[in-house]
Coordinates of N, CA, C and O in Angstrom, one line a residue:
M1 N 26.3 0.4 88.4 CA 25.3 -0.2 87.6 C 24.0 0.5 87.9 O 23.7 0.9 89.0
N2 N 23.2 0.7 86.9 CA 21.9 1.3 87.0 C 21.0 0.5 87.9 O 21.0 -0.7 87.8
L3 N 20.2 1.2 88.8 CA 19.3 0.5 89.7 C 18.3 -0.3 89.0 O 18.0 -1.5 89.4
K4 N 17.8 0.1 87.9 CA 16.8 -0.6 87.1 C 17.3 -1.9 86.6 O 16.7 -3.0 86.7
K5 N 18.6 -1.9 86.1 CA 19.2 -3.1 85.6 C 19.5 -4.0 86.7 O 19.4 -5.2 86.6
L6 N 19.9 -3.5 87.9 CA 20.2 -4.3 89.0 C 19.0 -5.1 89.5 O 19.0 -6.2 89.9
L7 N 17.8 -4.4 89.5 CA 16.6 -5.1 89.9 C 16.1 -6.1 88.8 O 15.5 -7.1 89.2
L8 N 16.4 -5.9 87.6 CA 15.9 -6.8 86.5 C 16.9 -8.0 86.4 O 16.5 -9.1 85.9
L9 N 18.1 -7.9 86.9 CA 19.0 -9.0 86.7 C 18.5 -10.3 87.4 O 18.5 -11.4 86.7
P10 N 18.0 -10.3 88.6 CA 17.5 -11.6 89.2 C 16.4 -12.2 88.4 O 16.3 -13.4 88.3
I11 N 15.5 -11.3 87.9 CA 14.3 -11.8 87.1 C 14.8 -12.5 85.9 O 14.4 -13.6 85.5
G12 N 15.8 -11.9 85.2 CA 16.4 -12.5 84.0 C 17.0 -13.8 84.2 O 16.9 -14.7 83.5
L13 N 17.7 -13.9 85.4 CA 18.4 -15.1 85.7 C 17.4 -16.2 86.0 O 17.6 -17.4 85.6
V14 N 16.3 -15.9 86.7 CA 15.3 -16.9 87.0 C 14.7 -17.5 85.7 O 14.5 -18.7 85.5
F15 N 14.4 -16.6 84.7 CA 13.8 -17.1 83.4 C 14.8 -17.9 82.6 O 14.4 -18.8 82.0
S16 N 16.1 -17.5 82.6 CA 17.1 -18.3 81.9 C 17.3 -19.6 82.5 O 17.4 -20.6 81.8
V17 N 17.3 -19.7 83.8 CA 17.4 -21.0 84.5 C 16.2 -21.9 84.2 O 16.3 -23.1 83.9
A18 N 15.0 -21.2 84.2 CA 13.8 -22.0 83.9 C 13.8 -22.6 82.5 O 13.4 -23.7 82.3
G19 N 14.3 -21.9 81.6 CA 14.4 -22.4 80.2 C 15.3 -23.6 80.1 O 15.0 -24.5 79.4
C20 N 16.4 -23.5 80.8 CA 17.4 -24.6 80.7 C 16.9 -25.8 81.5 O 17.2 -26.9 81.1
A21 N 16.0 -25.6 82.5 CA 15.5 -26.7 83.3 C 14.3 -27.3 82.6 O 13.7 -28.3 83.2
G22 N 13.9 -26.9 81.5 CA 12.7 -27.5 80.9 C 11.4 -27.0 81.5 O 10.4 -27.7 81.5
I23 N 11.4 -25.7 82.0 CA 10.2 -25.2 82.6 C 9.6 -24.1 81.6 O 10.4 -23.4 81.0
G24 N 8.3 -24.1 81.5 CA 7.7 -23.0 80.7 C 7.4 -23.5 79.3 O 7.8 -24.6 78.9
P25 N 6.7 -22.6 78.6 CA 6.2 -23.0 77.2 C 7.3 -23.1 76.2 O 7.1 -23.7 75.2
N26 N 8.5 -22.5 76.4 CA 9.6 -22.6 75.4 C 10.7 -23.5 75.9 O 11.8 -23.3 75.5
A27 N 10.4 -24.5 76.7 CA 11.4 -25.4 77.2 C 12.1 -26.1 76.0 O 11.4 -26.5 75.0
T28 N 13.4 -26.3 76.1 CA 14.2 -26.9 75.1 C 14.9 -28.1 75.7 O 15.5 -28.0 76.8
Y29 N 14.9 -29.3 75.0 CA 15.5 -30.5 75.5 C 16.5 -30.8 74.4 O 16.2 -30.9 73.2
Y30 N 17.8 -31.1 74.8 CA 18.8 -31.5 73.8 C 18.8 -33.0 73.8 O 19.1 -33.7 74.8
M31 N 18.5 -33.6 72.7 CA 18.3 -35.0 72.6 C 19.1 -35.6 71.4 O 19.2 -34.9 70.4
A32 N 19.5 -36.9 71.5 CA 20.1 -37.6 70.4 C 18.9 -37.9 69.5 O 17.9 -38.4 69.9
T33 N 19.0 -37.6 68.2 CA 17.9 -37.9 67.3 C 18.3 -38.7 66.1 O 19.5 -38.7 65.7
T34 N 17.4 -39.4 65.5 CA 17.6 -40.2 64.4 C 16.2 -40.3 63.6 O 15.2 -39.8 64.1
S35 N 16.3 -41.0 62.5 CA 15.0 -41.2 61.7 C 15.0 -42.6 61.1 O 16.0 -43.2 60.9
F36 N 13.8 -43.0 60.8 CA 13.6 -44.3 60.2 C 12.6 -44.1 59.0 O 11.5 -43.6 59.2
N37 N 13.1 -44.4 57.8 CA 12.3 -44.3 56.6 C 11.8 -45.6 56.2 O 12.6 -46.5 55.9
Y38 N 10.5 -45.8 56.2 CA 9.9 -47.1 55.9 C 9.5 -47.3 54.4 O 8.7 -48.2 54.1
N39 N 9.8 -46.4 53.6 CA 9.5 -46.5 52.2 C 10.7 -47.0 51.4 O 11.7 -46.3 51.2
P40 N 10.7 -48.3 51.0 CA 11.9 -48.9 50.4 C 12.1 -48.4 49.0 O 13.1 -48.8 48.4
T41 N 11.3 -47.6 48.4 CA 11.4 -47.2 47.0 C 12.4 -46.0 46.9 O 12.9 -45.7 45.8
Y42 N 12.8 -45.4 48.0 CA 13.9 -44.4 48.0 C 14.6 -44.3 49.3 O 14.0 -44.7 50.4
T43 N 15.7 -43.7 49.3 CA 16.5 -43.5 50.6 C 16.3 -42.0 50.9 O 16.4 -41.1 50.1
S44 N 16.0 -41.7 52.2 CA 15.8 -40.4 52.6 C 17.1 -39.8 53.1 O 18.0 -40.5 53.5
Y45 N 17.3 -38.5 52.9 CA 18.4 -37.8 53.4 C 18.0 -36.4 53.8 O 16.9 -35.9 53.4
M46 N 18.9 -35.6 54.4 CA 18.6 -34.3 54.9 C 17.3 -34.3 55.7 O 16.4 -33.4 55.5
V47 N 17.1 -35.2 56.6 CA 15.9 -35.3 57.4 C 16.1 -34.2 58.5 O 17.1 -34.1 59.1
E48 N 15.1 -33.3 58.5 CA 15.2 -32.2 59.5 C 14.0 -32.1 60.4 O 12.9 -32.4 60.0
L49 N 14.3 -31.8 61.7 CA 13.3 -31.6 62.7 C 13.4 -30.1 63.1 O 14.4 -29.7 63.6
N50 N 12.3 -29.4 62.8 CA 12.3 -27.9 63.1 C 13.5 -27.2 62.6 O 14.1 -26.3 63.2
G51 N 14.0 -27.6 61.4 CA 15.1 -26.9 60.7 C 16.5 -27.4 61.1 O 17.5 -27.0 60.6
Y52 N 16.6 -28.4 62.0 CA 17.8 -29.0 62.4 C 17.9 -30.4 61.8 O 17.0 -31.2 61.9
E53 N 19.1 -30.6 61.1 CA 19.3 -32.0 60.5 C 19.4 -33.0 61.6 O 20.2 -32.8 62.6
I54 N 18.7 -34.1 61.5 CA 18.8 -35.2 62.4 C 19.3 -36.4 61.8 O 19.4 -36.4 60.5
G55 N 19.8 -37.4 62.5 CA 20.4 -38.6 61.9 C 19.4 -39.3 61.1 O 18.2 -39.2 61.2
S56 N 19.9 -40.1 60.2 CA 19.1 -40.9 59.3 C 19.7 -42.3 59.1 O 20.7 -42.6 59.7
G57 N 19.2 -43.0 58.1 CA 19.8 -44.3 57.8 C 19.2 -45.4 58.6 O 20.0 -46.3 59.1
F58 N 17.9 -45.5 58.7 CA 17.2 -46.5 59.4 C 17.7 -46.6 60.9 O 18.0 -47.7 61.3
G59 N 17.9 -45.5 61.5 CA 18.4 -45.4 62.9 C 19.9 -45.5 63.0 O 20.4 -45.5 64.1
G60 N 20.6 -45.6 61.9 CA 22.0 -45.8 62.0 C 22.8 -44.6 62.3 O 23.9 -44.6 62.8
G61 N 22.3 -43.4 62.0 CA 23.0 -42.1 62.2 C 22.3 -41.4 63.3 O 21.0 -41.3 63.3
I62 N 23.0 -40.9 64.3 CA 22.4 -40.1 65.4 C 23.2 -38.8 65.5 O 24.4 -38.7 65.4
T63 N 22.4 -37.7 65.8 CA 23.0 -36.4 66.1 C 22.2 -35.8 67.2 O 21.0 -36.2 67.5
T64 N 22.7 -34.8 67.9 CA 22.1 -34.1 69.0 C 21.5 -32.8 68.5 O 22.3 -32.0 67.9
V65 N 20.3 -32.6 68.7 CA 19.6 -31.3 68.3 C 18.7 -30.8 69.5 O 18.3 -31.6 70.3
P66 N 18.4 -29.5 69.4 CA 17.4 -29.0 70.4 C 16.0 -29.3 70.0 O 15.7 -29.2 68.8
V67 N 15.2 -29.8 70.9 CA 13.8 -30.1 70.7 C 13.0 -29.3 71.6 O 13.1 -29.4 72.8
R68 N 12.1 -28.5 71.0 CA 11.2 -27.7 71.8 C 9.8 -28.4 72.0 O 9.4 -29.2 71.2
L69 N 9.1 -28.0 73.0 CA 7.8 -28.4 73.2 C 6.9 -27.9 72.1 O 7.2 -26.9 71.5
G70 N 5.8 -28.6 71.8 CA 4.8 -28.2 70.8 C 4.9 -28.9 69.5 O 5.4 -30.0 69.4
T71 N 4.4 -28.2 68.5 CA 4.3 -28.8 67.2 C 5.7 -29.0 66.5 O 6.5 -28.1 66.5
Q72 N 6.0 -30.2 66.0 CA 7.2 -30.5 65.4 C 7.1 -30.5 63.8 O 6.1 -31.0 63.3
T73 N 8.0 -29.9 63.1 CA 8.0 -29.8 61.7 C 9.1 -30.8 61.2 O 10.3 -30.6 61.5
V74 N 8.7 -31.7 60.4 CA 9.7 -32.7 59.8 C 9.7 -32.7 58.3 O 8.6 -32.7 57.7
T75 N 10.9 -32.5 57.7 CA 11.0 -32.6 56.3 C 12.2 -33.5 55.9 O 13.0 -33.7 56.8
W76 N 12.2 -34.0 54.7 CA 13.3 -34.8 54.2 C 13.3 -34.8 52.7 O 12.3 -34.4 52.0
K77 N 14.4 -35.3 52.2 CA 14.6 -35.4 50.7 C 14.7 -36.8 50.2 O 15.2 -37.6 51.0
D78 N 14.3 -37.0 49.0 CA 14.4 -38.3 48.3 C 15.8 -38.3 47.7 O 16.2 -37.4 46.9
A79 N 16.7 -39.3 48.1 CA 18.0 -39.3 47.6 C 18.1 -39.5 46.1 O 19.1 -39.1 45.5
Q80 N 17.1 -40.1 45.4 CA 17.2 -40.3 44.0 C 16.8 -39.0 43.2 O 17.4 -38.7 42.2
T81 N 15.8 -38.3 43.7 CA 15.2 -37.2 42.9 C 15.5 -35.9 43.5 O 15.3 -34.8 42.9
G82 N 15.8 -35.8 44.8 CA 16.0 -34.6 45.5 C 14.6 -33.9 45.9 O 14.6 -32.9 46.5
E83 N 13.5 -34.6 45.7 CA 12.2 -34.1 46.0 C 12.1 -33.9 47.5 O 12.5 -34.8 48.3
I84 N 11.6 -32.8 47.9 CA 11.4 -32.5 49.4 C 10.1 -33.0 49.8 O 9.0 -32.7 49.2
H85 N 10.1 -33.8 50.9 CA 8.8 -34.3 51.5 C 8.6 -33.5 52.8 O 9.6 -33.3 53.6
T86 N 7.4 -33.2 53.1 CA 7.0 -32.5 54.4 C 5.9 -33.4 55.0 O 5.0 -33.8 54.3
A87 N 6.1 -33.6 56.3 CA 5.1 -34.5 57.0 C 3.7 -33.9 56.8 O 3.5 -32.7 56.9
R88 N 2.7 -34.8 56.4 CA 1.3 -34.4 56.2 C 0.6 -34.2 57.5 O -0.5 -33.6 57.5
N89 N 1.1 -34.8 58.5 CA 0.4 -34.7 59.8 C 1.2 -33.9 60.8 O 2.4 -33.7 60.6
S90 N 0.6 -33.4 61.8 CA 1.2 -32.7 62.9 C 1.5 -33.6 64.1 O 0.6 -34.4 64.5
V91 N 2.6 -33.4 64.7 CA 3.0 -34.1 65.9 C 3.3 -33.0 66.9 O 4.1 -32.2 66.7
V92 N 2.6 -33.1 68.1 CA 2.9 -32.1 69.2 C 3.5 -32.9 70.3 O 3.0 -33.9 70.8
M93 N 4.7 -32.4 70.7 CA 5.4 -33.0 71.8 C 5.2 -32.3 73.1 O 5.2 -31.1 73.2
S94 N 4.9 -33.1 74.1 CA 4.6 -32.5 75.4 C 5.8 -32.7 76.4 O 6.7 -33.5 76.1
K95 N 5.8 -32.0 77.5 CA 6.9 -32.1 78.4 C 7.0 -33.6 78.9 O 8.1 -34.1 79.1
E96 N 5.9 -34.2 79.1 CA 5.9 -35.6 79.6 C 6.6 -36.6 78.6 O 7.2 -37.6 79.0
Q97 N 6.4 -36.3 77.3 CA 7.1 -37.2 76.3 C 8.6 -36.9 76.2 O 9.3 -37.8 75.8
L98 N 9.0 -35.8 76.6 CA 10.5 -35.4 76.5 C 11.2 -35.5 77.8 O 12.4 -35.9 77.8
R99 N 10.6 -35.3 78.9 CA 11.3 -35.2 80.2 C 11.9 -36.6 80.5 O 11.3 -37.6 80.5
G100 N 13.2 -36.6 80.8 CA 13.9 -37.8 81.2 C 14.3 -38.7 80.0 O 14.9 -39.7 80.3
K101 N 14.0 -38.4 78.8 CA 14.3 -39.2 77.7 C 15.7 -38.7 77.0 O 16.0 -37.5 77.1
K102 N 16.4 -39.6 76.4 CA 17.6 -39.3 75.8 C 17.6 -39.3 74.2 O 18.4 -38.6 73.6
Y103 N 16.6 -40.0 73.7 CA 16.6 -40.2 72.2 C 15.2 -39.8 71.7 O 14.2 -40.1 72.3
L104 N 15.2 -39.3 70.5 CA 14.0 -39.0 69.7 C 14.2 -39.6 68.3 O 15.2 -39.4 67.7
A105 N 13.2 -40.3 67.9 CA 13.2 -40.9 66.5 C 12.0 -40.4 65.7 O 10.9 -40.4 66.2
A106 N 12.3 -39.9 64.5 CA 11.2 -39.6 63.6 C 11.0 -40.7 62.6 O 11.9 -41.2 62.0
H107 N 9.8 -41.3 62.6 CA 9.5 -42.4 61.7 C 8.7 -41.9 60.5 O 7.6 -41.3 60.7
L108 N 9.3 -42.1 59.3 CA 8.8 -41.5 58.1 C 8.0 -42.6 57.3 O 8.6 -43.6 56.9
Y109 N 6.7 -42.5 57.2 CA 5.9 -43.5 56.5 C 5.7 -43.2 55.1 O 5.8 -42.1 54.6
P110 N 5.4 -44.3 54.3 CA 5.3 -44.1 52.8 C 4.2 -43.1 52.4 O 4.3 -42.5 51.3
D111 N 3.2 -42.8 53.2 CA 2.2 -41.8 52.8 C 2.6 -40.4 53.3 O 1.7 -39.5 53.3
D112 N 3.8 -40.2 53.6 CA 4.4 -38.9 54.1 C 3.8 -38.5 55.4 O 3.8 -37.3 55.7
T113 N 3.3 -39.4 56.2 CA 2.9 -39.1 57.6 C 4.1 -39.5 58.4 O 5.0 -40.3 58.0
I114 N 4.1 -39.0 59.7 CA 5.2 -39.3 60.6 C 4.7 -39.7 61.9 O 3.6 -39.4 62.3
E115 N 5.6 -40.3 62.7 CA 5.3 -40.6 64.1 C 6.7 -40.2 64.8 O 7.7 -40.5 64.2
I116 N 6.6 -39.7 65.9 CA 7.8 -39.3 66.7 C 7.7 -40.1 68.0 O 6.7 -40.1 68.7
T117 N 8.8 -40.8 68.3 CA 8.9 -41.6 69.5 C 10.1 -41.1 70.3 O 11.1 -40.6 69.7
T118 N 10.0 -41.2 71.6 CA 11.1 -40.9 72.5 C 11.5 -42.1 73.4 O 10.6 -42.9 73.6
S119 N 12.7 -42.2 73.8 CA 13.1 -43.3 74.6 C 14.3 -43.0 75.5 O 15.0 -42.0 75.2
I120 N 14.6 -43.8 76.4 CA 15.8 -43.7 77.2 C 17.0 -44.4 76.5 O 18.1 -43.9 76.6
D121 N 16.7 -45.5 75.8 CA 17.7 -46.2 75.1 C 17.6 -46.0 73.6 O 16.6 -45.4 73.1
I122 N 18.6 -46.4 72.9 CA 18.6 -46.3 71.4 C 17.3 -46.7 70.8 O 16.8 -47.8 71.2
P123 N 16.7 -45.9 70.0 CA 15.3 -46.2 69.5 C 15.4 -47.4 68.5 O 16.3 -47.6 67.8
D124 N 14.2 -48.1 68.4 CA 14.0 -49.2 67.5 C 13.0 -48.7 66.4 O 12.3 -47.8 66.6
P125 N 13.0 -49.4 65.3 CA 12.0 -49.2 64.3 C 10.6 -49.4 64.9 O 10.5 -50.2 65.9
S126 N 9.6 -48.7 64.4 CA 8.3 -48.9 64.9 C 7.6 -50.2 64.3 O 8.0 -50.6 63.2
E127 N 6.7 -50.8 65.1 CA 6.0 -52.0 64.6 C 5.2 -51.6 63.4 O 5.2 -52.4 62.4
K128 N 4.6 -50.5 63.4 CA 3.8 -50.0 62.2 C 4.7 -49.9 61.0 O 4.3 -50.4 59.9
G129 N 5.9 -49.3 61.1 CA 6.8 -49.2 60.0 C 7.3 -50.5 59.5 O 7.4 -50.7 58.3
I130 N 7.7 -51.4 60.3 CA 8.2 -52.7 59.9 C 7.1 -53.4 59.1 O 7.3 -54.0 58.1
K131 N 5.8 -53.4 59.6 CA 4.7 -54.0 58.9 C 4.5 -53.4 57.5 O 4.4 -54.1 56.5
L132 N 4.5 -52.1 57.5 CA 4.3 -51.4 56.2 C 5.5 -51.8 55.2 O 5.2 -52.1 54.0
R133 N 6.7 -51.7 55.7 CA 7.8 -52.0 54.8 C 7.8 -53.4 54.3 O 8.1 -53.7 53.1
T134 N 7.4 -54.4 55.1 CA 7.3 -55.8 54.7 C 6.2 -55.9 53.6 O 6.4 -56.6 52.6
E135 N 5.1 -55.3 53.8 CA 4.0 -55.3 52.8 C 4.5 -54.7 51.5 O 4.2 -55.3 50.4
I136 N 5.2 -53.6 51.5 CA 5.7 -53.0 50.3 C 6.7 -53.9 49.6 O 6.6 -54.1 48.4
F137 N 7.6 -54.5 50.3 CA 8.5 -55.5 49.7 C 7.8 -56.7 49.1 O 8.2 -57.1 48.0
K138 N 6.8 -57.2 49.7 CA 6.0 -58.3 49.1 C 5.4 -57.8 47.8 O 5.4 -58.6 46.8
T139 N 4.8 -56.6 47.8 CA 4.2 -56.1 46.6 C 5.2 -55.9 45.4 O 4.9 -56.3 44.3
I140 N 6.4 -55.4 45.8 CA 7.4 -55.2 44.8 C 7.9 -56.6 44.2 O 8.1 -56.7 43.0
K141 N 8.0 -57.6 45.0 CA 8.5 -58.9 44.6 C 7.4 -59.6 43.7 O 7.8 -60.2 42.7
K142 N 6.1 -59.4 44.0 CA 5.1 -60.0 43.2 C 5.0 -59.3 41.8 O 4.7 -59.9 40.8
S143 N 5.3 -58.0 41.7 CA 5.2 -57.3 40.5 C 6.4 -57.6 39.5 O 6.4 -57.3 38.3
K144 N 7.4 -58.3 40.0 CA 8.6 -58.6 39.2 C 8.5 -59.8 38.4 O 7.8 -60.7 38.5

C-alpha cells in the first residue's frame, strides 16, 4: 500500500466516525418522521423533508429518513389539485434539537408556514395547529 494512503487512512476513519456520531457541521441523524397538515380544505401528500418523503396523514404514517443539521426544506402537494407547496419560512435544526430524539414531525399550517418538532415519543399535533384547524372548521360550518 502506498505510504501516503496509509497515512491518510486513519484521518479518513476519524472523519467518517465523527459523521456517524453526529459530530461536525454535516452531522446526520436518522429519525422516524411524520407530518401534520392543519388545513382541512385539502389533504397533503408527498410531504418531503430535504428531498426525502416523510410520513403524512395527521401523524398516522411514519418513515425513517436522514436529517441533517441546519436549514430544512419542506414541500408537499395538495391531493386534490397536485399543487406543490413550499414552506414560506425557514426552520434551522440544531444538534441540541436532534440529539437523543427519535421522532421528527413537520407541522404544515394553512398559510404555508411550518414548524418542526422533535421528540423521544411518537409526536402529537401542535397546540397551534389544533387551534387553527378548529377555527377553520368553525368558519366552514358558518358559511354553509
